[in-house]
mmCIF file of C-alpha atoms and ligand atoms in Angstrom:
data_model
loop_
_atom_site.group_PDB
_atom_site.id
_atom_site.type_symbol
_atom_site.label_atom_id
_atom_site.label_comp_id
_atom_site.label_asym_id
_atom_site.label_seq_id
_atom_site.Cartn_x
_atom_site.Cartn_y
_atom_site.Cartn_z
ATOM 1 C CA UNK A 171 37.611 4.270 17.330
ATOM 2 C CA UNK A 172 38.243 0.802 16.022
ATOM 3 C CA UNK A 173 35.923 -0.693 13.433
ATOM 4 C CA UNK A 174 35.118 -4.342 14.037
ATOM 5 C CA UNK A 175 36.898 -6.840 11.806
ATOM 6 C CA UNK A 176 35.022 -7.950 8.752
ATOM 7 C CA UNK A 177 34.760 -11.707 8.459
ATOM 8 C CA UNK A 178 37.661 -12.685 6.227
ATOM 9 C CA UNK A 179 35.758 -14.197 3.323
ATOM 10 C CA UNK A 180 33.753 -10.975 3.112
ATOM 11 C CA UNK A 181 36.864 -9.151 1.854
ATOM 12 C CA UNK A 182 35.681 -9.381 -1.706
ATOM 13 C CA UNK A 183 35.459 -7.050 -4.655
ATOM 14 C CA UNK A 184 32.998 -4.259 -4.022
ATOM 15 C CA UNK A 185 29.709 -4.600 -5.851
ATOM 16 C CA UNK A 186 29.094 -2.150 -8.698
ATOM 17 C CA UNK A 187 32.842 -1.884 -9.305
ATOM 18 C CA UNK A 188 32.065 -1.432 -12.996
ATOM 19 C CA UNK A 189 29.582 1.432 -12.470
ATOM 20 C CA UNK A 190 30.178 4.649 -14.364
ATOM 21 C CA UNK A 191 29.868 6.057 -10.872
ATOM 22 C CA UNK A 192 32.695 3.941 -9.511
ATOM 23 C CA UNK A 193 34.780 6.998 -8.695
ATOM 24 C CA UNK A 194 32.353 7.461 -5.861
ATOM 25 C CA UNK A 195 32.961 4.653 -3.393
ATOM 26 C CA UNK A 196 29.946 2.446 -2.725
ATOM 27 C CA UNK A 197 28.620 3.552 0.660
ATOM 28 C CA UNK A 198 29.583 1.073 3.358
ATOM 29 C CA UNK A 199 25.946 0.371 4.260
ATOM 30 C CA UNK A 200 25.115 -0.727 0.719
ATOM 31 C CA UNK A 201 28.212 -2.893 0.697
ATOM 32 C CA UNK A 202 27.051 -4.473 3.954
ATOM 33 C CA UNK A 203 23.594 -5.198 2.546
ATOM 34 C CA UNK A 204 25.016 -6.606 -0.664
ATOM 35 C CA UNK A 205 27.414 -8.874 1.242
ATOM 36 C CA UNK A 206 24.927 -10.075 3.864
ATOM 37 C CA UNK A 207 25.196 -13.800 4.565
ATOM 38 C CA UNK A 208 22.051 -15.450 3.218
ATOM 39 C CA UNK A 209 22.792 -19.166 2.900
ATOM 40 C CA UNK A 210 23.651 -22.069 5.166
ATOM 41 C CA UNK A 211 26.828 -22.658 3.159
ATOM 42 C CA UNK A 212 28.109 -19.093 3.614
ATOM 43 C CA UNK A 213 27.152 -19.104 7.273
ATOM 44 C CA UNK A 214 29.102 -22.348 7.709
ATOM 45 C CA UNK A 215 32.173 -20.638 6.260
ATOM 46 C CA UNK A 216 32.048 -18.056 9.051
ATOM 47 C CA UNK A 217 30.923 -20.112 12.032
ATOM 48 C CA UNK A 218 31.327 -23.704 13.149
ATOM 49 C CA UNK A 219 27.611 -24.519 13.059
ATOM 50 C CA UNK A 220 26.065 -27.096 15.334
ATOM 51 C CA UNK A 221 23.870 -29.718 13.662
ATOM 52 C CA UNK A 222 20.777 -27.922 14.989
ATOM 53 C CA UNK A 223 21.970 -24.605 13.557
ATOM 54 C CA UNK A 224 22.924 -26.107 10.200
ATOM 55 C CA UNK A 225 19.522 -27.775 9.886
ATOM 56 C CA UNK A 226 17.878 -24.490 10.918
ATOM 57 C CA UNK A 227 19.849 -22.479 8.376
ATOM 58 C CA UNK A 228 19.084 -24.936 5.575
ATOM 59 C CA UNK A 229 15.408 -24.820 6.461
ATOM 60 C CA UNK A 230 15.421 -20.979 6.529
ATOM 61 C CA UNK A 231 17.049 -20.940 3.115
ATOM 62 C CA UNK A 232 14.507 -23.358 1.697
ATOM 63 C CA UNK A 233 11.195 -22.268 3.121
ATOM 64 C CA UNK A 234 9.469 -19.435 4.885
ATOM 65 C CA UNK A 235 11.375 -16.991 7.001
ATOM 66 C CA UNK A 236 14.754 -16.271 5.374
ATOM 67 C CA UNK A 237 18.224 -15.904 6.796
ATOM 68 C CA UNK A 238 20.252 -12.691 6.472
ATOM 69 C CA UNK A 239 23.090 -11.325 8.619
ATOM 70 C CA UNK A 240 25.197 -8.295 7.722
ATOM 71 C CA UNK A 241 28.978 -8.878 7.827
ATOM 72 C CA UNK A 242 29.150 -6.259 10.585
ATOM 73 C CA UNK A 243 26.617 -7.989 12.838
ATOM 74 C CA UNK A 244 28.159 -11.377 12.068
ATOM 75 C CA UNK A 245 31.506 -9.981 13.220
ATOM 76 C CA UNK A 246 29.971 -9.533 16.699
ATOM 77 C CA UNK A 247 29.233 -13.265 16.977
ATOM 78 C CA UNK A 248 31.585 -15.221 19.173
ATOM 79 C CA UNK A 249 32.366 -18.122 16.843
ATOM 80 C CA UNK A 250 33.634 -20.303 19.661
ATOM 81 C CA UNK A 251 30.569 -19.881 21.877
ATOM 82 C CA UNK A 252 27.357 -21.573 20.738
ATOM 83 C CA UNK A 253 25.526 -19.677 23.498
ATOM 84 C CA UNK A 254 26.670 -16.282 22.211
ATOM 85 C CA UNK A 255 23.744 -13.834 22.668
ATOM 86 C CA UNK A 256 24.291 -12.295 19.223
ATOM 87 C CA UNK A 257 24.336 -15.692 17.589
ATOM 88 C CA UNK A 258 21.082 -16.810 19.215
ATOM 89 C CA UNK A 259 19.303 -13.770 17.805
ATOM 90 C CA UNK A 260 20.195 -14.335 14.150
ATOM 91 C CA UNK A 261 21.451 -17.877 13.493
ATOM 92 C CA UNK A 262 18.456 -20.074 12.678
ATOM 93 C CA UNK A 263 17.869 -23.122 14.848
ATOM 94 C CA UNK A 264 16.066 -26.313 13.933
ATOM 95 C CA UNK A 265 13.669 -25.628 16.864
ATOM 96 C CA UNK A 266 12.044 -22.979 14.648
ATOM 97 C CA UNK A 267 10.059 -25.750 13.062
ATOM 98 C CA UNK A 268 8.406 -26.615 16.397
ATOM 99 C CA UNK A 269 5.070 -25.141 17.383
ATOM 100 C CA UNK A 270 4.556 -24.268 21.067
ATOM 101 C CA UNK A 271 1.192 -23.860 22.774
ATOM 102 C CA UNK A 272 -0.111 -20.366 22.037
ATOM 103 C CA UNK A 273 2.044 -19.885 18.929
ATOM 104 C CA UNK A 274 0.444 -17.788 16.212
ATOM 105 C CA UNK A 275 1.460 -17.035 12.637
ATOM 106 C CA UNK A 276 0.347 -13.429 13.176
ATOM 107 C CA UNK A 277 0.677 -12.933 16.960
ATOM 108 C CA UNK A 278 -0.495 -9.320 16.992
ATOM 109 C CA UNK A 279 -3.495 -9.865 14.752
ATOM 110 C CA UNK A 280 -2.112 -7.407 12.240
ATOM 111 C CA UNK A 281 -3.879 -8.889 9.252
ATOM 112 C CA UNK A 282 -7.215 -8.432 11.041
ATOM 113 C CA UNK A 283 -6.290 -4.844 11.942
ATOM 114 C CA UNK A 284 -5.176 -3.808 8.462
ATOM 115 C CA UNK A 285 -7.285 -0.775 7.523
ATOM 116 C CA UNK A 286 -5.623 -0.266 4.116
ATOM 117 C CA UNK A 287 -2.910 -2.273 2.349
ATOM 118 C CA UNK A 288 0.174 -2.205 4.596
ATOM 119 C CA UNK A 289 -1.468 0.064 7.183
ATOM 120 C CA UNK A 290 -2.229 -1.457 10.608
ATOM 121 C CA UNK A 291 -4.332 0.325 13.219
ATOM 122 C CA UNK A 292 -4.659 -1.090 16.732
ATOM 123 C CA UNK A 293 -5.073 2.144 18.722
ATOM 124 C CA UNK A 294 -7.392 5.049 17.912
ATOM 125 C CA UNK A 295 -4.637 7.677 17.730
ATOM 126 C CA UNK A 296 -1.791 5.633 16.185
ATOM 127 C CA UNK A 297 -1.143 3.638 13.035
ATOM 128 C CA UNK A 298 1.672 1.573 11.602
ATOM 129 C CA UNK A 299 2.849 1.705 7.983
ATOM 130 C CA UNK A 300 4.697 -1.302 6.590
ATOM 131 C CA UNK A 301 7.003 0.486 4.156
ATOM 132 C CA UNK A 302 8.977 -2.581 3.071
ATOM 133 C CA UNK A 303 9.235 -6.263 3.896
ATOM 134 C CA UNK A 304 13.051 -6.266 3.871
ATOM 135 C CA UNK A 305 15.429 -6.050 6.798
ATOM 136 C CA UNK A 306 19.214 -5.898 6.992
ATOM 137 C CA UNK A 307 19.152 -8.868 9.370
ATOM 138 C CA UNK A 308 16.332 -11.332 10.025
ATOM 139 C CA UNK A 309 15.936 -11.741 13.776
ATOM 140 C CA UNK A 310 14.793 -15.263 14.570
ATOM 141 C CA UNK A 311 12.200 -14.006 17.082
ATOM 142 C CA UNK A 312 10.530 -11.672 14.572
ATOM 143 C CA UNK A 313 6.868 -10.976 15.271
ATOM 144 C CA UNK A 314 6.296 -10.401 11.560
ATOM 145 C CA UNK A 315 8.070 -13.504 10.240
ATOM 146 C CA UNK A 316 4.894 -14.326 8.326
ATOM 147 C CA UNK A 317 5.601 -11.532 5.858
ATOM 148 C CA UNK A 318 9.160 -10.207 6.052
ATOM 149 C CA UNK A 319 11.751 -11.116 3.503
ATOM 150 C CA UNK A 320 9.323 -13.018 1.374
ATOM 151 C CA UNK A 321 7.444 -10.606 -0.785
ATOM 152 C CA UNK A 322 7.860 -7.680 -3.043
ATOM 153 C CA UNK A 323 10.319 -5.561 -1.041
ATOM 154 C CA UNK A 324 9.914 -1.795 -0.910
ATOM 155 C CA UNK A 325 6.372 -0.489 -1.066
ATOM 156 C CA UNK A 326 6.213 2.426 -3.500
ATOM 157 C CA UNK A 327 4.423 5.657 -2.665
ATOM 158 C CA UNK A 328 1.807 4.645 -5.268
ATOM 159 C CA UNK A 329 1.265 1.300 -3.549
ATOM 160 C CA UNK A 330 0.838 3.109 -0.234
ATOM 161 C CA UNK A 331 -1.564 5.706 -1.635
ATOM 162 C CA UNK A 332 -4.604 3.973 -0.113
ATOM 163 C CA UNK A 333 -2.849 4.057 3.283
ATOM 164 C CA UNK A 334 -2.132 7.792 2.919
ATOM 165 C CA UNK A 335 -5.724 8.455 1.905
ATOM 166 C CA UNK A 336 -7.008 6.515 4.883
ATOM 167 C CA UNK A 337 -4.759 8.525 7.202
ATOM 168 C CA UNK A 338 -5.900 11.801 5.622
ATOM 169 C CA UNK A 339 -9.511 10.734 6.284
ATOM 170 C CA UNK A 340 -8.786 9.833 9.926
ATOM 171 C CA UNK A 341 -7.449 12.952 11.628
ATOM 172 C CA UNK A 342 -7.719 11.231 15.014
ATOM 173 C CA UNK A 343 -4.481 9.456 14.083
ATOM 174 C CA UNK A 344 -1.712 11.735 15.321
ATOM 175 C CA UNK A 345 1.205 9.332 15.525
ATOM 176 C CA UNK A 346 2.387 7.189 12.606
ATOM 177 C CA UNK A 347 5.004 4.487 12.977
ATOM 178 C CA UNK A 348 6.907 3.656 9.810
ATOM 179 C CA UNK A 349 8.043 0.069 10.099
ATOM 180 C CA UNK A 350 8.238 -3.010 7.929
ATOM 181 C CA UNK A 351 10.661 -4.766 7.414
ATOM 182 C CA UNK A 352 13.127 -2.041 8.226
ATOM 183 C CA UNK A 353 12.463 1.407 6.745
ATOM 184 C CA UNK A 354 16.135 2.401 7.012
ATOM 185 C CA UNK A 355 17.062 -0.274 4.462
ATOM 186 C CA UNK A 356 15.192 1.812 1.887
ATOM 187 C CA UNK A 357 17.145 4.091 -0.417
ATOM 188 C CA UNK A 358 17.093 7.585 1.078
ATOM 189 C CA UNK A 359 14.939 9.081 -1.696
ATOM 190 C CA UNK A 360 12.344 6.280 -1.288
ATOM 191 C CA UNK A 361 12.190 6.780 2.463
ATOM 192 C CA UNK A 362 11.968 10.553 2.080
ATOM 193 C CA UNK A 363 9.106 10.132 -0.406
ATOM 194 C CA UNK A 364 7.113 8.207 2.217
ATOM 195 C CA UNK A 365 7.860 10.650 5.036
ATOM 196 C CA UNK A 366 7.193 13.664 2.834
ATOM 197 C CA UNK A 367 3.802 12.246 1.868
ATOM 198 C CA UNK A 368 2.942 11.617 5.548
ATOM 199 C CA UNK A 369 3.970 15.163 6.434
ATOM 200 C CA UNK A 370 1.419 16.513 3.943
ATOM 201 C CA UNK A 371 -1.271 15.128 6.269
ATOM 202 C CA UNK A 372 -1.579 17.883 8.823
ATOM 203 C CA UNK A 373 -3.278 15.825 11.520
ATOM 204 C CA UNK A 374 -0.156 13.661 11.864
ATOM 205 C CA UNK A 375 1.915 15.167 14.643
ATOM 206 C CA UNK A 376 4.695 12.672 15.251
ATOM 207 C CA UNK A 377 6.296 10.156 12.926
ATOM 208 C CA UNK A 378 8.379 7.309 14.273
ATOM 209 C CA UNK A 379 10.891 5.216 12.353
ATOM 210 C CA UNK A 380 10.940 1.692 13.810
ATOM 211 C CA UNK A 381 14.308 0.252 12.897
ATOM 212 C CA UNK A 382 16.982 -2.211 13.894
ATOM 213 C CA UNK A 383 19.488 -0.611 11.536
ATOM 214 C CA UNK A 384 21.312 1.293 14.331
ATOM 215 C CA UNK A 385 22.056 -2.157 15.815
ATOM 216 C CA UNK A 386 22.847 -4.279 12.772
ATOM 217 C CA UNK A 387 23.983 -1.684 10.223
ATOM 218 C CA UNK A 388 25.032 1.533 12.016
ATOM 219 C CA UNK A 389 26.924 2.632 8.895
ATOM 220 C CA UNK A 390 23.510 3.545 7.467
ATOM 221 C CA UNK A 391 23.219 6.525 9.825
ATOM 222 C CA UNK A 392 25.021 8.772 7.355
ATOM 223 C CA UNK A 393 25.153 12.563 7.224
ATOM 224 C CA UNK A 394 23.258 12.273 3.934
ATOM 225 C CA UNK A 395 20.399 10.360 5.588
ATOM 226 C CA UNK A 396 20.215 12.697 8.561
ATOM 227 C CA UNK A 397 20.115 15.853 6.489
ATOM 228 C CA UNK A 398 17.470 14.336 4.178
ATOM 229 C CA UNK A 399 15.223 13.545 7.157
ATOM 230 C CA UNK A 400 15.854 16.707 9.176
ATOM 231 C CA UNK A 401 13.133 18.793 7.459
ATOM 232 C CA UNK A 402 10.473 16.365 8.698
ATOM 233 C CA UNK A 403 10.920 16.651 12.442
ATOM 234 C CA UNK A 404 9.450 15.694 14.909
ATOM 235 C CA UNK A 405 10.775 12.312 13.788
ATOM 236 C CA UNK A 406 11.404 9.791 16.518
ATOM 237 C CA UNK A 407 13.613 6.752 16.109
ATOM 238 C CA UNK A 408 12.484 3.547 17.809
ATOM 239 C CA UNK A 409 15.416 1.225 17.839
ATOM 240 C CA UNK A 410 15.961 -2.281 19.064
ATOM 241 C CA UNK A 411 19.104 -3.090 21.066
ATOM 242 C CA UNK A 412 18.854 -6.334 23.030
ATOM 243 C CA UNK A 413 22.312 -6.889 24.463
ATOM 244 C CA UNK A 414 25.200 -4.694 25.659
ATOM 245 C CA UNK A 415 27.536 -6.420 23.150
ATOM 246 C CA UNK A 416 25.566 -4.588 20.458
ATOM 247 C CA UNK A 417 26.695 -1.209 21.791
ATOM 248 C CA UNK A 418 29.935 -1.227 19.803
ATOM 249 C CA UNK A 419 31.876 1.979 19.132
ATOM 250 C CA UNK A 420 30.219 2.099 15.680
ATOM 251 C CA UNK A 421 26.713 1.656 17.096
ATOM 252 C CA UNK A 422 27.340 4.199 19.841
ATOM 253 C CA UNK A 423 28.573 6.695 17.262
ATOM 254 C CA UNK A 424 25.417 6.092 15.195
ATOM 255 C CA UNK A 425 23.212 6.814 18.223
ATOM 256 C CA UNK A 426 25.254 9.910 18.905
ATOM 257 C CA UNK A 427 24.693 11.163 15.345
ATOM 258 C CA UNK A 428 20.937 10.560 15.641
ATOM 259 C CA UNK A 429 20.723 12.426 18.926
ATOM 260 C CA UNK A 430 22.866 15.293 17.631
ATOM 261 C CA UNK A 431 20.576 15.568 14.592
ATOM 262 C CA UNK A 432 17.596 16.100 16.895
ATOM 263 C CA UNK A 433 15.971 12.666 16.804
ATOM 264 C CA UNK A 434 14.589 11.486 20.130
ATOM 265 C CA UNK A 435 15.789 7.866 20.272
ATOM 266 C CA UNK A 436 13.748 5.279 22.154
ATOM 267 C CA UNK A 437 14.816 1.674 22.547
ATOM 268 C CA UNK A 438 12.540 -1.344 22.593
ATOM 269 C CA UNK A 439 14.255 -4.515 23.810
ATOM 270 C CA UNK A 440 12.710 -7.939 23.532
ATOM 271 C CA UNK A 441 13.253 -10.252 26.455
ATOM 272 C CA UNK A 442 14.840 -13.414 25.032
ATOM 273 C CA UNK A 443 15.800 -16.680 26.617
ATOM 274 C CA UNK A 444 19.541 -17.195 26.660
ATOM 275 C CA UNK A 445 20.142 -13.725 25.235
ATOM 276 C CA UNK A 446 19.226 -11.110 27.817
ATOM 277 C CA UNK A 447 17.057 -12.805 30.465
ATOM 278 C CA UNK A 448 19.387 -11.635 33.198
ATOM 279 C CA UNK A 449 19.112 -8.498 35.332
ATOM 280 C CA UNK A 450 22.853 -7.709 35.212
ATOM 281 C CA UNK A 451 22.946 -7.965 31.401
ATOM 282 C CA UNK A 452 19.903 -5.735 31.030
ATOM 283 C CA UNK A 453 21.204 -3.217 33.578
ATOM 284 C CA UNK A 454 24.399 -2.877 31.538
ATOM 285 C CA UNK A 455 22.377 -2.514 28.333
ATOM 286 C CA UNK A 456 20.009 0.101 29.755
ATOM 287 C CA UNK A 457 22.834 2.129 31.290
ATOM 288 C CA UNK A 458 24.809 1.962 28.059
ATOM 289 C CA UNK A 459 21.826 3.149 26.030
ATOM 290 C CA UNK A 460 21.148 5.994 28.437
ATOM 291 C CA UNK A 461 24.759 7.169 28.090
ATOM 292 C CA UNK A 462 24.144 7.307 24.327
ATOM 293 C CA UNK A 463 20.961 9.369 24.844
ATOM 294 C CA UNK A 464 18.771 6.439 23.747
ATOM 295 C CA UNK A 465 15.934 6.067 26.242
ATOM 296 C CA UNK A 466 15.069 2.487 27.286
ATOM 297 C CA UNK A 467 11.348 2.633 26.484
ATOM 298 C CA UNK A 468 9.927 -0.893 26.491
ATOM 299 C CA UNK A 469 11.167 -4.285 27.555
ATOM 300 C CA UNK A 470 8.819 -6.473 25.577
ATOM 301 C CA UNK A 471 7.755 -9.950 26.484
ATOM 302 C CA UNK A 472 8.518 -11.876 23.273
ATOM 303 C CA UNK A 473 5.488 -12.250 21.026
ATOM 304 C CA UNK A 474 4.343 -15.847 20.520
ATOM 305 C CA UNK A 475 5.309 -15.910 16.848
ATOM 306 C CA UNK A 476 5.246 -19.415 15.436
ATOM 307 C CA UNK A 477 8.515 -21.267 16.001
ATOM 308 C CA UNK A 478 9.938 -18.954 18.684
ATOM 309 C CA UNK A 479 9.136 -21.018 21.795
ATOM 310 C CA UNK A 480 12.833 -21.816 22.336
ATOM 311 C CA UNK A 481 13.613 -18.087 22.553
ATOM 312 C CA UNK A 482 10.797 -17.022 24.881
ATOM 313 C CA UNK A 483 10.751 -16.690 28.660
ATOM 314 C CA UNK A 484 7.842 -17.296 31.039
ATOM 315 C CA UNK A 485 6.004 -14.114 32.072
ATOM 316 C CA UNK A 486 7.373 -14.543 35.614
ATOM 317 C CA UNK A 487 10.987 -14.229 34.415
ATOM 318 C CA UNK A 488 10.506 -10.674 33.199
ATOM 319 C CA UNK A 489 8.665 -9.673 36.364
ATOM 320 C CA UNK A 490 11.494 -11.111 38.500
ATOM 321 C CA UNK A 491 14.039 -9.137 36.475
ATOM 322 C CA UNK A 492 12.062 -5.915 36.915
ATOM 323 C CA UNK A 493 11.951 -6.595 40.646
ATOM 324 C CA UNK A 494 15.769 -6.710 40.643
ATOM 325 C CA UNK A 495 16.112 -3.513 38.603
ATOM 326 C CA UNK A 496 13.428 -1.320 40.131
ATOM 327 C CA UNK A 497 14.929 1.074 42.636
ATOM 328 C CA UNK A 498 18.471 0.129 41.599
ATOM 329 C CA UNK A 499 18.503 1.659 38.148
ATOM 330 C CA UNK A 500 17.836 5.297 37.404
ATOM 331 C CA UNK A 501 14.272 5.940 36.321
ATOM 332 C CA UNK A 502 15.451 7.302 32.985
ATOM 333 C CA UNK A 503 17.289 4.015 32.317
ATOM 334 C CA UNK A 504 14.429 1.697 33.283
ATOM 335 C CA UNK A 505 11.940 0.680 30.569
ATOM 336 C CA UNK A 506 8.372 -0.490 31.085
ATOM 337 C CA UNK A 507 7.905 -4.242 30.850
ATOM 338 C CA UNK A 508 4.975 -4.879 28.512
ATOM 339 C CA UNK A 509 3.123 -7.747 26.912
ATOM 340 C CA UNK A 510 1.712 -7.068 23.490
ATOM 341 C CA UNK A 511 -1.412 -9.129 23.955
ATOM 342 C CA UNK A 512 -1.964 -11.966 21.476
ATOM 343 C CA UNK A 513 -4.563 -11.102 18.885
ATOM 344 C CA UNK A 514 -3.631 -7.447 18.679
ATOM 345 C CA UNK A 515 -5.628 -6.018 21.573
ATOM 346 C CA UNK A 516 -2.832 -3.702 22.638
ATOM 347 C CA UNK A 517 0.134 -3.636 24.975
ATOM 348 C CA UNK A 518 -0.319 -4.040 28.721
ATOM 349 C CA UNK A 519 2.256 -3.176 31.390
ATOM 350 C CA UNK A 520 3.303 -5.887 33.839
ATOM 351 C CA UNK A 521 5.700 -5.881 36.743
ATOM 352 C CA UNK A 522 6.168 -6.555 40.420
ATOM 353 C CA UNK A 523 3.302 -5.468 42.630
ATOM 354 C CA UNK A 524 4.304 -3.046 45.382
ATOM 355 C CA UNK A 525 0.831 -2.719 46.845
ATOM 356 C CA UNK A 526 0.437 -5.178 49.722
ATOM 357 C CA UNK A 527 -2.967 -4.125 50.949
ATOM 358 C CA UNK A 528 -5.750 -1.715 50.096
ATOM 359 C CA UNK A 529 -8.306 -0.696 52.719
ATOM 360 C CA UNK A 530 -10.742 2.215 52.441
ATOM 361 C CA UNK A 531 -8.552 5.313 52.580
ATOM 362 C CA UNK A 532 -5.287 3.445 53.243
ATOM 363 C CA UNK A 533 -2.845 1.713 50.901
ATOM 364 C CA UNK A 534 0.011 -0.343 52.263
ATOM 365 C CA UNK A 535 3.162 -0.639 50.143
ATOM 366 C CA UNK A 536 6.357 -2.582 50.261
ATOM 367 C CA UNK A 537 9.290 -0.557 48.940
ATOM 368 C CA UNK A 538 12.405 -1.531 46.994
ATOM 369 C CA UNK A 539 14.333 -1.029 50.255
ATOM 370 C CA UNK A 540 12.223 -3.629 52.020
ATOM 371 C CA UNK A 541 10.349 -1.177 54.235
ATOM 372 C CA UNK A 542 6.550 -1.335 54.466
ATOM 373 C CA UNK A 543 4.729 2.000 54.501
ATOM 374 C CA UNK A 544 1.168 3.267 54.464
ATOM 375 C CA UNK A 545 -0.270 6.077 52.386
ATOM 376 C CA UNK A 546 -3.470 7.773 53.571
ATOM 377 C CA UNK A 547 -5.910 9.200 51.072
ATOM 378 C CA UNK A 548 -7.063 12.760 51.772
ATOM 379 C CA UNK A 549 -10.412 13.173 53.515
ATOM 380 C CA UNK A 550 -13.359 13.145 51.131
ATOM 381 C CA UNK A 551 -14.749 16.638 50.488
HETATM 382 C C1 PLP B 74 3.192 -1.121 19.550
HETATM 383 C C2 PLP B 74 2.307 -0.542 18.524
HETATM 384 C C3 PLP B 74 1.972 0.816 18.548
HETATM 385 C C4 PLP B 74 2.588 1.833 19.454
HETATM 386 O O1 PLP B 74 2.589 1.592 20.749
HETATM 387 P P1 PLP B 74 3.115 2.674 21.793
HETATM 388 O O2 PLP B 74 2.755 2.040 23.063
HETATM 389 O O3 PLP B 74 2.440 3.956 21.523
HETATM 390 O O4 PLP B 74 4.609 2.784 21.584
HETATM 391 C C5 PLP B 74 1.077 1.283 17.632
HETATM 392 N N1 PLP B 74 0.538 0.487 16.699
HETATM 393 C C6 PLP B 74 0.851 -0.817 16.623
HETATM 394 C C7 PLP B 74 0.214 -1.638 15.557
HETATM 395 C C8 PLP B 74 1.755 -1.366 17.527
HETATM 396 O O5 PLP B 74 2.091 -2.655 17.416
#
């Protein structure tokens, strides 16, 4: 297995070289976080930036939603191709300052649905904990760009105590999603403290870790992390691969380790203009994920987060792609296309309509093979 090249100027002295602990090599994932590219100047040293990208990067550095790219993820960018699908996801563009019709600062109405500090509830049986506002990489289409990267970083267990109390008082919540920011950027003991506290609430059945770390920092999926989390199963991992180029040998090995350690892995892709709005690209991605035992779960219409109009597709584009994939891709490799409705009213499935006609007792379908067939309801009793 060949590790991707590190960008050359990233070959620097390891951080913490003077630690008393320096005998023990700094784990690669911490090195990656410490060396993440965070300024327009550094980014310009790695890539020949267009004027629009340079202006975007300078703006990101100055105001609002920051820039960060791990050396690993940056190494996947094709420096000679301005349309590179990895590049479009993480290199800021000056178009981020534009507002498109329908754009919202908080597209999923999370502030309005916050039931305790950093606890969002939009469904009766599920809730979302924002365990940190930091990510390894800041995706330019982020639905939570209003809050990530800007604030106080990791939320301590004390800070989250009101959230835990709320959950303990609401036993109807059986499924808790730990998100952020990216919970896998937390130190292992911090993450374990949060999960351990959640596990003390008996009404919580499943816990999900919503993370892009398997994509942008697969080195984080260490044996140490997996054995620290293993006592808290059922723990599901919701990851976020968007393009087959992201399924590198390192990323595939990370998925393999998660699956071997008993984590069901579900993937949520976001449909993005110029990145993956193509049936062949998505088919390759979904097949690749399935081979790694990561189930393509959702293909999400991009949320109308402010300044993301240049990365979004019309609703019809996703439906047309699903039409091309349905019946041609194994059911276990085909995600549901969903729109997370603006305002936070929940996700709705969309897709091609196979029902041509409905009469009393008879439904007429078109099939993926182009044949029309009728289904007769049973006689009423
Ligand atoms: C998407 C989401 C969920 C979970 O949705 P599922 O369809 O169960 O995967 C829960 N809470 C919030 C706030 C969400 O955004």
